[in-house]
Amino acid sequence: MAESVGGTVSRQAAPEHSVSSQAATLLWIGPTGGHEFSECFRFCRRQAAQLAVRRSITEAIRRPAGHVGRIILARLTRQTPSRPAWQRLIGLYPTAEVLAIGGGLCDGEGRTGEPWPGGRRVRFSRWAEVLPDWLAPCGVRPQRVAIGATMLVICDRFETAEPYLELTRLAGNATGDGCQIPGPLVQWHRAYLPATHSGFETILWDDSVVRESSADGWRQRLAMSRPAWPSGLRDRRRGAAADSTGGRCRRHFWLATQPTPAEIAAATAGGVTAVLTKPLRLEHLLRPTVVRDAG
């Protein structure tokens, strides 16, 4: 992978009319560290075939990258670029799609403040849902994990669980890629009952019942849902316990409203497979993309 960071020399911008069969360059603009962007940036650095990094829009204009197909703008605040700077940036990369990843201070921007001029936006906690597919032109191949044959939804009321109960009917066409995926058997309950629910392969914990907790708190919470059969090796990357039941895995998803970086880190450290942000598209449960990596 070719990468350009800071003072590293980058390739000059290729002529717009040139045709190349190589993977497009991902241009990352903005901070690459911190609790909100570091994990996302690590994924891009590890997966994209070519990555160019610029600390600001001004630097991206002054030092153009070549063959750019995707642009990510990491935004710490709601501050928007000036119109002339934005027009110059778009003029340099007219065929590139732009995605703004907003930190927690950008929450609520759609209701208040000056609208973001760059089109599509996503909260930092949703990057794992969006980037693997969106970055396909940059050589990223998403790693899919099937949801399993059975799923238990833990939430406060039936109206909250009802959309997830539709997963069985929607299976096979919800992903939009022509793949036929067996629909999971989905059940709903207000609380986890070990004697009744030990056989479920996937558990969706909704924050209407299960609030944020420390890593130790999550470990204790998930410990009660371990199956009665002996457990084997633990897949630390995906937070799933591999059981001696024909290779089945117990997976846990916490569905939360605008989770903070600390809450996400505690949940995944405590054994949660992935933290999903409300509102959730059902296809992310049918074929969730588990790409988070603490390393």
PDB file of N, CA, C and O in Angstrom, residues 4 13-14 23 39 94 110 116 138 163 165-166 175 191 214 232 268 292:
ATOM      1  N   SER A   4       0.782   8.384   2.043  1.00  0.00           N
ATOM      2  CA  SER A   4       1.446   9.677   2.133  1.00  0.00           C
ATOM      3  C   SER A   4       0.973  10.367   3.391  1.00  0.00           C
ATOM      4  O   SER A   4      -0.202  10.645   3.546  1.00  0.00           O
ATOM      5  N   ALA A  13      -1.034  14.461  -8.922  1.00  0.00           N
ATOM      6  CA  ALA A  13      -2.365  14.109  -9.402  1.00  0.00           C
ATOM      7  C   ALA A  13      -2.297  13.673 -10.845  1.00  0.00           C
ATOM      8  O   ALA A  13      -1.678  14.310 -11.689  1.00  0.00           O
ATOM      9  N   ALA A  14      -2.959  12.540 -11.154  1.00  0.00           N
ATOM     10  CA  ALA A  14      -2.976  12.040 -12.519  1.00  0.00           C
ATOM     11  C   ALA A  14      -3.964  12.842 -13.349  1.00  0.00           C
ATOM     12  O   ALA A  14      -4.929  13.398 -12.829  1.00  0.00           O
ATOM     13  N   ALA A  23      -6.486   0.004  -8.075  1.00  0.00           N
ATOM     14  CA  ALA A  23      -7.451   0.478  -7.086  1.00  0.00           C
ATOM     15  C   ALA A  23      -7.285   1.979  -6.890  1.00  0.00           C
ATOM     16  O   ALA A  23      -6.187   2.526  -6.954  1.00  0.00           O
ATOM     17  N   GLU A  39      -9.474   4.146  15.409  1.00  0.00           N
ATOM     18  CA  GLU A  39      -9.838   2.800  14.978  1.00  0.00           C
ATOM     19  C   GLU A  39     -10.230   2.791  13.509  1.00  0.00           C
ATOM     20  O   GLU A  39      -9.827   1.905  12.741  1.00  0.00           O
ATOM     21  N   PRO A  94     -13.091  15.750  -9.048  1.00  0.00           N
ATOM     22  CA  PRO A  94     -14.507  15.813  -9.453  1.00  0.00           C
ATOM     23  C   PRO A  94     -15.206  14.459  -9.479  1.00  0.00           C
ATOM     24  O   PRO A  94     -16.436  14.399  -9.386  1.00  0.00           O
ATOM     25  N   GLY A 110     -27.801  18.000  11.904  1.00  0.00           N
ATOM     26  CA  GLY A 110     -28.883  18.083  10.937  1.00  0.00           C
ATOM     27  C   GLY A 110     -30.053  18.925  11.406  1.00  0.00           C
ATOM     28  O   GLY A 110     -30.849  19.392  10.589  1.00  0.00           O
ATOM     29  N   TRP A 116     -23.947  20.775   6.564  1.00  0.00           N
ATOM     30  CA  TRP A 116     -22.686  20.313   5.994  1.00  0.00           C
ATOM     31  C   TRP A 116     -22.804  20.322   4.466  1.00  0.00           C
ATOM     32  O   TRP A 116     -23.742  19.743   3.912  1.00  0.00           O
ATOM     33  N   CYS A 138     -11.394   1.223  -3.554  1.00  0.00           N
ATOM     34  CA  CYS A 138     -10.028   1.393  -3.052  1.00  0.00           C
ATOM     35  C   CYS A 138      -9.386   0.067  -2.665  1.00  0.00           C
ATOM     36  O   CYS A 138      -8.370   0.033  -1.976  1.00  0.00           O
ATOM     37  N   PRO A 163     -39.470  -4.779  14.440  1.00  0.00           N
ATOM     38  CA  PRO A 163     -38.717  -4.773  13.173  1.00  0.00           C
ATOM     39  C   PRO A 163     -37.729  -5.921  13.048  1.00  0.00           C
ATOM     40  O   PRO A 163     -37.539  -6.470  11.962  1.00  0.00           O
ATOM     41  N   LEU A 165     -38.029  -8.866  14.284  1.00  0.00           N
ATOM     42  CA  LEU A 165     -38.751 -10.106  14.057  1.00  0.00           C
ATOM     43  C   LEU A 165     -39.024 -10.334  12.580  1.00  0.00           C
ATOM     44  O   LEU A 165     -39.396 -11.433  12.171  1.00  0.00           O
ATOM     45  N   GLU A 166     -38.834  -9.271  11.758  1.00  0.00           N
ATOM     46  CA  GLU A 166     -39.025  -9.378  10.312  1.00  0.00           C
ATOM     47  C   GLU A 166     -37.802  -9.935   9.601  1.00  0.00           C
ATOM     48  O   GLU A 166     -37.823 -10.139   8.385  1.00  0.00           O
ATOM     49  N   THR A 175     -29.740  -7.791   1.651  1.00  0.00           N
ATOM     50  CA  THR A 175     -28.380  -7.328   1.443  1.00  0.00           C
ATOM     51  C   THR A 175     -28.204  -6.640   0.110  1.00  0.00           C
ATOM     52  O   THR A 175     -27.265  -5.879  -0.080  1.00  0.00           O
ATOM     53  N   ALA A 191     -36.020  -9.732  29.221  1.00  0.00           N
ATOM     54  CA  ALA A 191     -34.844 -10.031  30.038  1.00  0.00           C
ATOM     55  C   ALA A 191     -34.276 -11.365  29.600  1.00  0.00           C
ATOM     56  O   ALA A 191     -34.979 -12.199  29.018  1.00  0.00           O
ATOM     57  N   SER A 214     -19.004  -0.789  32.468  1.00  0.00           N
ATOM     58  CA  SER A 214     -17.565  -0.977  32.357  1.00  0.00           C
ATOM     59  C   SER A 214     -17.288  -2.302  31.662  1.00  0.00           C
ATOM     60  O   SER A 214     -18.191  -3.133  31.475  1.00  0.00           O
ATOM     61  N   GLY A 232     -14.878 -23.282  24.290  1.00  0.00           N
ATOM     62  CA  GLY A 232     -13.534 -23.491  23.792  1.00  0.00           C
ATOM     63  C   GLY A 232     -12.770 -22.197  23.725  1.00  0.00           C
ATOM     64  O   GLY A 232     -12.925 -21.317  24.571  1.00  0.00           O
ATOM     65  N   THR A 268     -16.773  -3.622  23.879  1.00  0.00           N
ATOM     66  CA  THR A 268     -15.995  -4.574  23.092  1.00  0.00           C
ATOM     67  C   THR A 268     -14.928  -5.259  23.952  1.00  0.00           C
ATOM     68  O   THR A 268     -14.646  -6.442  23.778  1.00  0.00           O
ATOM     69  N   ARG A 292     -13.897  -4.266  13.546  1.00  0.00           N
ATOM     70  CA  ARG A 292     -13.246  -3.515  14.609  1.00  0.00           C
ATOM     71  C   ARG A 292     -12.022  -4.269  15.102  1.00  0.00           C
ATOM     72  O   ARG A 292     -12.015  -5.487  15.216  1.00  0.00           O
TER      73      ARG A 292
END
